[in-house]
Short mmCIF file of C-alpha atoms in Angstrom, two decimals:
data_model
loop_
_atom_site.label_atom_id
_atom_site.label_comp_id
_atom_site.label_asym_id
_atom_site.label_seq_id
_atom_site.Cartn_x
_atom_site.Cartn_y
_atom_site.Cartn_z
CA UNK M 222 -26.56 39.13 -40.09
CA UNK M 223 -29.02 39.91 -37.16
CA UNK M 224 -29.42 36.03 -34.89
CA UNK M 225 -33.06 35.94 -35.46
CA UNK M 226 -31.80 35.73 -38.92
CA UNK M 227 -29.22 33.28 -39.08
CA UNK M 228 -31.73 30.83 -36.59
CA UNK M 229 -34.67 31.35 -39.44
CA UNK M 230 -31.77 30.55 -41.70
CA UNK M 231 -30.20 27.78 -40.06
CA UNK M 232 -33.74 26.10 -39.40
CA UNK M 233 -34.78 26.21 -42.87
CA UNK M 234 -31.46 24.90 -44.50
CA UNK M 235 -31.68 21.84 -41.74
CA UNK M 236 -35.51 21.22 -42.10
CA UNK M 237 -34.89 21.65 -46.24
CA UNK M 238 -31.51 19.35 -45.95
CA UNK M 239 -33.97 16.69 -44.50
CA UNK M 240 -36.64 17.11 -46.46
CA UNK M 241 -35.19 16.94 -49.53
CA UNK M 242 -33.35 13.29 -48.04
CA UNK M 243 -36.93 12.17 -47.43
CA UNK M 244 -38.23 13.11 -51.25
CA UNK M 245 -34.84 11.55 -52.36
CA UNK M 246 -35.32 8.31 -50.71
CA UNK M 247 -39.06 8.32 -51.69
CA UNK M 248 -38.04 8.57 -55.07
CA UNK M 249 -35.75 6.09 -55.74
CA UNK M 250 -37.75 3.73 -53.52
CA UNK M 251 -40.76 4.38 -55.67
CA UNK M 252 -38.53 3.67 -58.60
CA UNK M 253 -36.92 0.11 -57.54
CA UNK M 254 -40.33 -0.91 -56.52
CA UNK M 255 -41.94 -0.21 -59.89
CA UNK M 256 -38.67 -1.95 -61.30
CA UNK M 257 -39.42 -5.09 -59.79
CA UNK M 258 -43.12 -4.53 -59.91
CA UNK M 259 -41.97 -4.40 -63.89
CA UNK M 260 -39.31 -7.64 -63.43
CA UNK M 261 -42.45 -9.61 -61.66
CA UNK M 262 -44.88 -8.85 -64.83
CA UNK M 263 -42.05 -10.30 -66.90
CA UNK M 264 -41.62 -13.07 -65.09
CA UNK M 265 -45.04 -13.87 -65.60
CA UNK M 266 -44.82 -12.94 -69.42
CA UNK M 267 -42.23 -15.86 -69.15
CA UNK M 268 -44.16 -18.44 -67.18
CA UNK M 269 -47.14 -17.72 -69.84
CA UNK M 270 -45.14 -18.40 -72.64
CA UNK M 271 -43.73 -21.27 -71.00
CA UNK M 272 -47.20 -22.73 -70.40
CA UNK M 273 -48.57 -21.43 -74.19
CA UNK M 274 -45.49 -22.72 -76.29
CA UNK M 275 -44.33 -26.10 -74.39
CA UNK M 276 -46.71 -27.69 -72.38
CA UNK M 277 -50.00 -26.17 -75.03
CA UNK M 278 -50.63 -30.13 -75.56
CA UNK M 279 -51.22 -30.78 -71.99
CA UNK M 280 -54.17 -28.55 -70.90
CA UNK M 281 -57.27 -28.07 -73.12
CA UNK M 282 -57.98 -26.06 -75.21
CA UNK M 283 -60.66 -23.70 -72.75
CA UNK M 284 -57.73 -23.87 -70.60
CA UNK M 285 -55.47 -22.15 -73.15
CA UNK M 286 -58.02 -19.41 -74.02
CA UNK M 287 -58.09 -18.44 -70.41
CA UNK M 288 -54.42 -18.03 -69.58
CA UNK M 289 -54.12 -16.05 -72.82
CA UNK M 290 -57.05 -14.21 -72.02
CA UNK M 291 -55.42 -13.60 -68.20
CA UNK M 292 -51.78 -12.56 -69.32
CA UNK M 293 -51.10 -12.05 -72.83
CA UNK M 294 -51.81 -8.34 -72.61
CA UNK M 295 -49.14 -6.70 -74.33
CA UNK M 296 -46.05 -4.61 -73.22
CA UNK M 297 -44.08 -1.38 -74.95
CA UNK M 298 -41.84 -3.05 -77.18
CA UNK M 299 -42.25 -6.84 -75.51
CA UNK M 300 -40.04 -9.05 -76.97
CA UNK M 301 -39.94 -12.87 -76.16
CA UNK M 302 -37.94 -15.59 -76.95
CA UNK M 303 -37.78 -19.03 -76.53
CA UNK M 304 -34.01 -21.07 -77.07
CA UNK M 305 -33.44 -24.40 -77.51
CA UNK M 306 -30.69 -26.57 -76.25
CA UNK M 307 -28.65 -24.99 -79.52
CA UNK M 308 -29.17 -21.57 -78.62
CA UNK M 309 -31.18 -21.18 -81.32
CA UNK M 310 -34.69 -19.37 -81.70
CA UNK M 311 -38.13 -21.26 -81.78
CA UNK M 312 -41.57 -22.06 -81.13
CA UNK M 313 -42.87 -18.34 -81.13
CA UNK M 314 -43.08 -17.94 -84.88
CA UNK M 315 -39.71 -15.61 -84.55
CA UNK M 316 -36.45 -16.72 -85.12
CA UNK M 317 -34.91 -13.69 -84.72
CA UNK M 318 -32.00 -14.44 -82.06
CA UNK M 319 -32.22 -10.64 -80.71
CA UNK M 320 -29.93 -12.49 -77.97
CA UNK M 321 -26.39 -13.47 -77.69
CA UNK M 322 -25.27 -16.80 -76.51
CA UNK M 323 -23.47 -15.51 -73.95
CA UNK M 324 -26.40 -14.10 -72.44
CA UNK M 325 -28.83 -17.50 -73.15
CA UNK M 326 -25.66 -19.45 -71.05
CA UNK M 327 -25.45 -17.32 -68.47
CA UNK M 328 -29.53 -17.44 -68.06
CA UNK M 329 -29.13 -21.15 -68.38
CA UNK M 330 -26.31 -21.35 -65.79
CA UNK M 331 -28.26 -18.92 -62.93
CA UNK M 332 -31.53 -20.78 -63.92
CA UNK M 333 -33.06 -16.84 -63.30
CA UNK M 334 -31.75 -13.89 -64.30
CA UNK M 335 -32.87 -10.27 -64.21
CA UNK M 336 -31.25 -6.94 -65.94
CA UNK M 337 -31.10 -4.11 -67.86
CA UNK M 338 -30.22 -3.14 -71.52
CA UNK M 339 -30.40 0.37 -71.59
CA UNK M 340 -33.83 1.53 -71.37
CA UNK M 341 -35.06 -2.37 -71.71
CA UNK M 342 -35.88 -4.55 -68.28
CA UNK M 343 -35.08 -8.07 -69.22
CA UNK M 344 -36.24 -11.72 -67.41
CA UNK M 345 -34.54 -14.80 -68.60
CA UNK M 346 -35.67 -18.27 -66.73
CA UNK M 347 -33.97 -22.10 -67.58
CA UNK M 348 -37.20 -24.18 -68.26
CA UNK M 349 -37.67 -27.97 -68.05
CA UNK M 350 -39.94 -30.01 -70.38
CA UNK M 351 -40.68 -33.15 -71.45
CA UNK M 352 -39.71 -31.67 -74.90
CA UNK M 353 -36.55 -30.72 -73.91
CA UNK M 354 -34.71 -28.07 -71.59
CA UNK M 355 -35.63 -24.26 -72.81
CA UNK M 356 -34.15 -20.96 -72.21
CA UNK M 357 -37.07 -18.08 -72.13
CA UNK M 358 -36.03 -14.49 -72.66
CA UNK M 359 -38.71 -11.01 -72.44
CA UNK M 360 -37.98 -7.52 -72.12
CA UNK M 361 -40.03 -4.69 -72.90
CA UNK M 362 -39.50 -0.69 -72.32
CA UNK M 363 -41.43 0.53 -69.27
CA UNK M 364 -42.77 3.73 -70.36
CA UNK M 365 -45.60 3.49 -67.52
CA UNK M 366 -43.37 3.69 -64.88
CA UNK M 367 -41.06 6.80 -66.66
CA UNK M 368 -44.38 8.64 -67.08
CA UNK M 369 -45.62 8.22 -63.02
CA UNK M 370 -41.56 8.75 -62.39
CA UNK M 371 -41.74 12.13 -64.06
CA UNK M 372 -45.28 13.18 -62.44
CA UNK M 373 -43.92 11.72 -59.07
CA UNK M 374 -40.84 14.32 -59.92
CA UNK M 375 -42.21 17.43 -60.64
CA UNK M 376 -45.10 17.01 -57.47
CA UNK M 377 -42.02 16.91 -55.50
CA UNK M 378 -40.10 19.87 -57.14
CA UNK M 379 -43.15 21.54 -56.53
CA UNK M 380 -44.22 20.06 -52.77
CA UNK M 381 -40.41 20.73 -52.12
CA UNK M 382 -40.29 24.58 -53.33
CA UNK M 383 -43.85 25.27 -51.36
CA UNK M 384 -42.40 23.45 -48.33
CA UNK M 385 -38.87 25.18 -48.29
CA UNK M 386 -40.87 28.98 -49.03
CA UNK M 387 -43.48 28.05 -45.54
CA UNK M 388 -40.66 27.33 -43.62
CA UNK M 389 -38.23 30.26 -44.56
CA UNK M 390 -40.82 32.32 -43.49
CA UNK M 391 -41.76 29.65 -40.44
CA UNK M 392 -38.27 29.72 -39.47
CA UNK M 393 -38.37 33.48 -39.32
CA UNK M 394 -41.62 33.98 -37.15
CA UNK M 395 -40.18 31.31 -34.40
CA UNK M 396 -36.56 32.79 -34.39
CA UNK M 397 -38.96 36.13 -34.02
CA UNK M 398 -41.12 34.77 -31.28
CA UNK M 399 -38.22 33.41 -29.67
CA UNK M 400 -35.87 36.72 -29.53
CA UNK M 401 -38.76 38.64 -28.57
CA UNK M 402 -37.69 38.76 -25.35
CA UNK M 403 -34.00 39.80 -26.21
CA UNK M 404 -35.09 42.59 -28.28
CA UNK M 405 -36.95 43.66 -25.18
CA UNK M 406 -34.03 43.47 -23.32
CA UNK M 407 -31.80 45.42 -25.58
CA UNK M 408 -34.34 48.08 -25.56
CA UNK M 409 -34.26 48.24 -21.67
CA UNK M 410 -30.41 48.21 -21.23
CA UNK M 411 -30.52 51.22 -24.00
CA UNK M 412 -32.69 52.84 -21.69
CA UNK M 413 -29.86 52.78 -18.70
CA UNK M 414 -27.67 55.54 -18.48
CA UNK M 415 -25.20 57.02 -15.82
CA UNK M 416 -28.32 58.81 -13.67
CA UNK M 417 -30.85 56.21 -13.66
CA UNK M 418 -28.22 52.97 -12.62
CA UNK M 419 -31.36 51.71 -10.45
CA UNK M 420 -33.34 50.60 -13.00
CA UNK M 421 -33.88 47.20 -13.97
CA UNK M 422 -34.94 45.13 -16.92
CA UNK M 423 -37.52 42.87 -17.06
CA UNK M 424 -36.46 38.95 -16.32
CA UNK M 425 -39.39 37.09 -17.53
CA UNK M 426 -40.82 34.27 -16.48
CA UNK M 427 -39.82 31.21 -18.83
CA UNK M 428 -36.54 30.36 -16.86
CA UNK M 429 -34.14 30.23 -19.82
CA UNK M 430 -31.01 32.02 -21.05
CA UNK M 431 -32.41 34.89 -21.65
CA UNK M 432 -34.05 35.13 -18.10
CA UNK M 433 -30.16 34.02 -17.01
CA UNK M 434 -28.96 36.82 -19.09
CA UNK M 435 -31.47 39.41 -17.72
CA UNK M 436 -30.44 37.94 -14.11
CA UNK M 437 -26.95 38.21 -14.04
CA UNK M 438 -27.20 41.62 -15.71
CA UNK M 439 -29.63 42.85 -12.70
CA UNK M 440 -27.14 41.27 -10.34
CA UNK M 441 -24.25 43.29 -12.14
CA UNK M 442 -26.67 46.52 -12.42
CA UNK M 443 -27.02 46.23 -8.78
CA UNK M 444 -22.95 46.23 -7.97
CA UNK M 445 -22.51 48.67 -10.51
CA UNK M 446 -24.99 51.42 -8.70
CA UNK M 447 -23.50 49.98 -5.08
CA UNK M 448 -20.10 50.48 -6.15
CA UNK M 449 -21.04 53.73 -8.28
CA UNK M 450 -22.98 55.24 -4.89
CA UNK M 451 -19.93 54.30 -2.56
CA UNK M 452 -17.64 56.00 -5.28
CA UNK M 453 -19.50 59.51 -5.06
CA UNK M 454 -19.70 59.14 -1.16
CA UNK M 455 -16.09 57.69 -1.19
CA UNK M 456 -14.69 61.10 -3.32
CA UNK M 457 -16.78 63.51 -1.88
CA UNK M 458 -15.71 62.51 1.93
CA UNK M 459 -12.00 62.03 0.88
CA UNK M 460 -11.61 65.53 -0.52
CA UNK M 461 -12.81 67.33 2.51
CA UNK M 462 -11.45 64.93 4.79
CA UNK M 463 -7.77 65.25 2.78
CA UNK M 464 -8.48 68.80 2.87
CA UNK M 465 -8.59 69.23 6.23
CA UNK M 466 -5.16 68.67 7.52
CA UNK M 467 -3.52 69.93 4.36
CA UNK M 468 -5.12 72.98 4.99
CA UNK M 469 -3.74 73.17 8.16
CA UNK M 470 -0.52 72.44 7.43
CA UNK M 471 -0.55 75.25 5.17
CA UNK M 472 -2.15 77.92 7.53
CA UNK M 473 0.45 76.70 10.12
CA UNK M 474 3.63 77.09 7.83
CA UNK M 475 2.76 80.02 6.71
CA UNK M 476 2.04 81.61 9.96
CA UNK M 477 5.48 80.44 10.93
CA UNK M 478 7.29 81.79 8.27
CA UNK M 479 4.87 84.96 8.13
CA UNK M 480 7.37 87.01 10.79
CA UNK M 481 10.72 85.57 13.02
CA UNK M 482 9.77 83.95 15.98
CA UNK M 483 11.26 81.72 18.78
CA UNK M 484 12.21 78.41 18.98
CA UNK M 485 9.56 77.11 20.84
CA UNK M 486 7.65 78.77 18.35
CA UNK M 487 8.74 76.93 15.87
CA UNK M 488 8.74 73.57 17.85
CA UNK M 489 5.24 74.18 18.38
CA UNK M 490 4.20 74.84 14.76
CA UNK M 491 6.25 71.64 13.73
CA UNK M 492 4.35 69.78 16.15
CA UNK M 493 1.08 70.87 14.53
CA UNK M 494 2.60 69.86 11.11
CA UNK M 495 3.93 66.61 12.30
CA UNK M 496 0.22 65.80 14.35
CA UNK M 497 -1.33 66.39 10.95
CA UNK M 498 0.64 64.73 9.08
CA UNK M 499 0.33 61.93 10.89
CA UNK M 500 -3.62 61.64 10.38
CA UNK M 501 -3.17 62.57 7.06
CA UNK M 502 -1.04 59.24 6.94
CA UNK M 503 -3.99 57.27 8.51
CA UNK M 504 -6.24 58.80 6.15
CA UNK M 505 -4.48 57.32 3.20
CA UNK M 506 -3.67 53.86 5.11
CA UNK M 507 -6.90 53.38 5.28
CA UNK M 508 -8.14 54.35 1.59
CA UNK M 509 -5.38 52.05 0.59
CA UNK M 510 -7.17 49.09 2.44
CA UNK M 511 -10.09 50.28 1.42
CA UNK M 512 -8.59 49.96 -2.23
CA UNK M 513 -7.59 46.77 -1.49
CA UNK M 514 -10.59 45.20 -0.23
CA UNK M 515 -12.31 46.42 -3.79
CA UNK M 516 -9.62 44.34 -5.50
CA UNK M 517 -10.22 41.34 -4.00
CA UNK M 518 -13.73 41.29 -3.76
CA UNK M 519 -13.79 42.15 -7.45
CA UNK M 520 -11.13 39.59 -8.17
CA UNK M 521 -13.90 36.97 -6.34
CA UNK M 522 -11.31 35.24 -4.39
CA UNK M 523 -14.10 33.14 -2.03
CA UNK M 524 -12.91 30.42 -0.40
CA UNK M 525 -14.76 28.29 2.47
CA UNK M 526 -13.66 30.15 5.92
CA UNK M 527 -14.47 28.91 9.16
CA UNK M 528 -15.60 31.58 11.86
CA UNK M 529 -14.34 29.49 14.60
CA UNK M 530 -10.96 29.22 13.07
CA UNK M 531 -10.96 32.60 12.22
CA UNK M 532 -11.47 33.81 15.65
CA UNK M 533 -9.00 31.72 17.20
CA UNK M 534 -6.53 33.66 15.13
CA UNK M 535 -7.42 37.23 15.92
CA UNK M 536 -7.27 36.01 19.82
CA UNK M 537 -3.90 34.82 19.66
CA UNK M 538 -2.77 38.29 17.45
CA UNK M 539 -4.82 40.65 19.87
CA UNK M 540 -3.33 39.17 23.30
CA UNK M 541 -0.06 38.94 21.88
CA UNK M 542 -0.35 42.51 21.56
CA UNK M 543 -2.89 43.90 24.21
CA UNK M 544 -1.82 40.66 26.92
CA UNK M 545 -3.12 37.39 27.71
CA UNK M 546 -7.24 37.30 28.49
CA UNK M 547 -7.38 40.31 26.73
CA UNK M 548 -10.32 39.19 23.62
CA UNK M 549 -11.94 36.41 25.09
CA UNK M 550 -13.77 33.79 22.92
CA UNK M 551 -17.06 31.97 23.93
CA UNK M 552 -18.37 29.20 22.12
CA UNK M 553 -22.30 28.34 21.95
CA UNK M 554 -24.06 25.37 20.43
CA UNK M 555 -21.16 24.64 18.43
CA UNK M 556 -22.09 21.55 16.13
CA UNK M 557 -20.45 17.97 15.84
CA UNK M 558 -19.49 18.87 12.04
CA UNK M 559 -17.59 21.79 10.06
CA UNK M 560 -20.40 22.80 7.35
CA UNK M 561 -22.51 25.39 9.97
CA UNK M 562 -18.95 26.85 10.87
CA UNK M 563 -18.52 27.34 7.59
CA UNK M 564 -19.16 30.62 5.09
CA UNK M 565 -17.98 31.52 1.47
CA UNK M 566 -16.48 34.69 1.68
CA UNK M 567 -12.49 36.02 1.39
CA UNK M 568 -10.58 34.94 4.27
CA UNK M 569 -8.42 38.30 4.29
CA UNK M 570 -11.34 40.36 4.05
CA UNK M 571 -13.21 38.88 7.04
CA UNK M 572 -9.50 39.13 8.89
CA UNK M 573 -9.47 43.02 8.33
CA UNK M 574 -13.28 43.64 9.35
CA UNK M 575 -13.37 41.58 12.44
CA UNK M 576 -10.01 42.82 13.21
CA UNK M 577 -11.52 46.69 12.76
CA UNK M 578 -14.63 45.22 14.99
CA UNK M 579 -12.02 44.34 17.39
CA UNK M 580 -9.72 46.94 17.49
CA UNK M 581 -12.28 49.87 17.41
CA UNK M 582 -13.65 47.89 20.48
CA UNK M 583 -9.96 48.27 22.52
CA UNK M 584 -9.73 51.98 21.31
CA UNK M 585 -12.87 53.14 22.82
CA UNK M 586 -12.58 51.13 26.29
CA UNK M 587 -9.04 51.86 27.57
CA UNK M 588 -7.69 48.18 26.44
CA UNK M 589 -9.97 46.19 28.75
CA UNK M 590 -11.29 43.01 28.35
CA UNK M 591 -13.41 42.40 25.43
CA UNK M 592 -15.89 39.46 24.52
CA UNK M 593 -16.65 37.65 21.55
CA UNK M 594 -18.90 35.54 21.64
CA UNK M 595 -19.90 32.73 18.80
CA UNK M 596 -23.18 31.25 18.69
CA UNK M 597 -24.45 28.91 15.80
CA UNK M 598 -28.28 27.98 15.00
CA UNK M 599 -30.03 27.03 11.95
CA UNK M 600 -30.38 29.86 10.64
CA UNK M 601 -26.53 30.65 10.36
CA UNK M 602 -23.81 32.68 12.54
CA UNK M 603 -23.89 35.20 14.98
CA UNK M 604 -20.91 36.71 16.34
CA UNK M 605 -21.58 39.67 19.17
CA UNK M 606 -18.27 41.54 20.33
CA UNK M 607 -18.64 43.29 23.48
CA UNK M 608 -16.00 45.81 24.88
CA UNK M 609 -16.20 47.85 28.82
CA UNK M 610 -16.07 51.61 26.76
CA UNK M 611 -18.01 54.78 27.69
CA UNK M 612 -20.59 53.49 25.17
CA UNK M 613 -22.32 55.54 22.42
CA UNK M 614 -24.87 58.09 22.29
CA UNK M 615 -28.37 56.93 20.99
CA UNK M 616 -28.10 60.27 18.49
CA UNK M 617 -24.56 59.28 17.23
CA UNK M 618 -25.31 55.57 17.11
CA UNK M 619 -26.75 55.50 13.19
CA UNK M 620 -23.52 57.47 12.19
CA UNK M 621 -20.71 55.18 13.08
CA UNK M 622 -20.83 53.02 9.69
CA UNK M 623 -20.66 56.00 7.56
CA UNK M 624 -16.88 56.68 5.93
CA UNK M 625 -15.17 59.33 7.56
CA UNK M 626 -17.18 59.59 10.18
CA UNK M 627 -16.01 59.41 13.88
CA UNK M 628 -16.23 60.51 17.23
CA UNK M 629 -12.58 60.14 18.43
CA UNK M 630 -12.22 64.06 18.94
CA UNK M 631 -14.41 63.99 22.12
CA UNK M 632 -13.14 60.61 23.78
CA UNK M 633 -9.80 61.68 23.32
CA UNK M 634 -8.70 58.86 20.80
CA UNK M 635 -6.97 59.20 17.20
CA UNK M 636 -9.24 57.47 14.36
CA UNK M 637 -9.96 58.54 10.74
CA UNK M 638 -13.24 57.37 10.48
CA UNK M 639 -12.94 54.20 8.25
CA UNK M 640 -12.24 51.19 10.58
CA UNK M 641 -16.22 50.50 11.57
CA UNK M 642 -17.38 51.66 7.41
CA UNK M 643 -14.53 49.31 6.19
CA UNK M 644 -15.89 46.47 8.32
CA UNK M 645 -19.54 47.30 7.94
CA UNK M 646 -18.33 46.85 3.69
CA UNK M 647 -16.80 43.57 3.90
CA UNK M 648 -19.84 42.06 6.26
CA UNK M 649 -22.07 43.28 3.94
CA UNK M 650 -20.57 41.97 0.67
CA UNK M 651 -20.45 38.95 1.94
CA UNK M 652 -24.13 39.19 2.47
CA UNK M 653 -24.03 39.43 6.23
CA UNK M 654 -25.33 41.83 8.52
CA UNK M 655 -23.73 44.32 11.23
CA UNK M 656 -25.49 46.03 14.40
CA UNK M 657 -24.40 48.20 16.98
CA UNK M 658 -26.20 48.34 20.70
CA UNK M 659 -25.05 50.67 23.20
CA UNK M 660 -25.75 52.71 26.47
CA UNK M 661 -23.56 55.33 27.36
CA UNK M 662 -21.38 54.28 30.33
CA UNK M 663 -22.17 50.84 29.61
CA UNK M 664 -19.84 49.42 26.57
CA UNK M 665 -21.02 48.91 22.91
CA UNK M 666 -22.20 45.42 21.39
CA UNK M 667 -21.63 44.57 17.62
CA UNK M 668 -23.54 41.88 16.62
CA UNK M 669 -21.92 40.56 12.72
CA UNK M 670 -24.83 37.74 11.15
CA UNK M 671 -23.85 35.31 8.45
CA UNK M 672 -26.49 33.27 6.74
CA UNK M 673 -25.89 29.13 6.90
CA UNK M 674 -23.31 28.20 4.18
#
């Protein structure tokens, strides 16, 4: 069953379910009221005959006609009674007991009594005179009240049955209304397939779950065709660039073993082997980080890191390793508190990219000094490492984020091309930002931006 279904459902059995308690209440109060409306017009039926049969010789006889005239009109099957102080039947012209002794005593014991014999309503009231002390009994059948009872039924049955048919169908055209924007959404996401992931459905404007839903799908949409884009461009660069020195490793064995040659010969051919080999090992070192950094940032391992902290760390690994004063650290408009220093991101993560940032920087400059320097403002972060290299060409500058690419060939250093796209990744993930400034002969800057936490 569709859910604009079971809602239509769902309202009508609750709004049905209380409706029907309303009518059902309505009813029976309707009932007990006309039951004591009926007990009331008894009681007076007693009072009357009270005033008619024992006190008749102390009002006149005008007096008489009018009380009889008032409230002797008669009732279905009225019977009355009046009982001595023997039980026993009198005045009324009737003596017919019609009423046990047990029930006269009990009458005369409460002083007032109401009940029911079956379909009978019966009063009984203890009377005083100055004749004696009287028991007065009437009951009658009220077929009145059956008769507005059963009309008062069957305009409910029928109020009831219209009511529960308008809001079946009420139920249905909200639940309707209200899905209407799901259904649009379906329709939308049928619409995505493997060559349009750039399209987008439609979030609305009313702010609720369905806006959340459309939301968070976007936002997934969006890493989808990120990750789907860096997949393509991730494949198509590893092939040729795993290619490469396979390739020549295979031209270069099988010019050695295409005719006998001498030992340095061979040496030499090794050589090229082992040389490609060994950037066919950085190759794959680096996808495998590259792997890695995918896992966690799918696995959404964020944690609060401080920069400052951070920093600190990588100064005390790089001049262990390069010498002290090697990566110097300067500090500007550092706050009083921890929040500014603060960013959500993956501490590993931010370890391997500004370590990249870093490390790229000692490559290309011949191990000399290099700057970082750490500058917080409103607005968030800003990192700039700064390194003494030969700089890079204005031409060649938009390139150096791009996997695989890299310009170690002519400055004479080793690098596979990932270091500077890994790092340009993880900044961006985290939604930061990365730049590169340079003049030839003059260094390179990298300036890494982090929004305020």
């Amino acid at each position: 069953m569709k859910i604009k279904d079971r809602l239509g459902l769902y309202f009508t059995l609750i709004s049905t379910l209380t409706l029907l308690g309303v009518l059902t209440v309505v009813y029976f109060t309707f009932l007990k009221v006309m039951e004591a409306e009926f007990y009331d017009r008894l009681t007076d039926r007693t009072m009357v005959t009270a005033k008619l049969y024992l006190e008749a010789d102390e009002i006149s006889s005008d007096a008489l006609d009018k009380v009889r005239e008032k409230y002797l009109e008669s009732l279905n099957s009225e019977v009355i009674r009046i009982y001595n102080d023997r039980n026993s039947a009198s005045f009324i012209g009737d003596d017919e007991q019609f009423w046990t002794n047990n029930i006269i005593n009990k009458v005369r014991k409460a002083g007032k009594l109401r009940f029911k014999e079956g379909d009978r309503q019966v009063v009984g009231i203890f009377y005083k005179d100055n004749q004696g002390d009287f028991v007065i009994l009437a009951s009658a059948i009220d077929k009145g009240t059956a008769i507005r009872i059963s009309k008062l039924l069957k305009v409910m049955i029928g109020v009831f049955v219209v009511i529960f048919i308008g809001l079946l169908f009420c139920g249905r055209w909200i639940a309707k209304r209200m899905l209407s924007p799901l259904n649009i959404f379906m329709e939308q996401v049928k619409m995505i397939k493997s060559n349009n992931l750039h399209y987008r459905v439609d979030e609305g404007r009313n702010n609720d779950e369905i806006t959340l839903l459309a939301r968070s799908f976007n936002n997934l949409m969006e890493h989808l065709e990120h990750s789907f884009i860096l997949q393509k461009t991730f494949v198509a660069n590893a092939s040729h660039e795993l290619r490469t020195p396979v390739t020549r490793m295979v031209i270069s064995a099988e010019l050695a073993l295409s005719r006998d040659r001498d030992i340095p010969a061979y040496k030499g051919t090794l050589s090229s082997v082992l040389e490609d080999a060994e950037k066919l090992d950085q190759i794959i070192t680096a996808l495998l980080k590259l792997a890695q950094a995918d896992l966690e940032y799918s696995a959404a391992l964020k944690e609060a890191v401080r920069i400052d902290e951070l920093l600190w760390q990588l100064q005390s690994e790089w001049n262990e390793l390069k010498g002290n004063g090697s990566l110097q650290i300067d500090m500007i408009n550092m706050p009083d508190t921890i929040e500014p220093l603060t960013i959500n991101a993956s501490h590993t993560l931010l370890q391997i990219a500004l370590d990249n940032i870093i490390g790229n920087a000692f490559k290309f400059s011949a191990d000399k000094t290099v700057t970082c320097t750490m500058e917080v403002n409103p607005s968030g972060i800003i990192l700039v490492i700064k390194d003494q290299g030969m700089g890079i060409s204005p031409e060649v500058l938009p390139e150096i984020f791009k996997p695989f690419y890299t310009n170690s060939g002519e400055s004479g250093q080793e690098g596979h091309g990932m270091g500077l796209y890994l790092a340009h990744k993880i900044i961006t993930l985290f939604r930061g930002t990365i730049t590169a400034t340079s003049n030839p002969g003059q260094g390179t800057s990298f300036t890494v931006t982090f929004a305020a936490f």
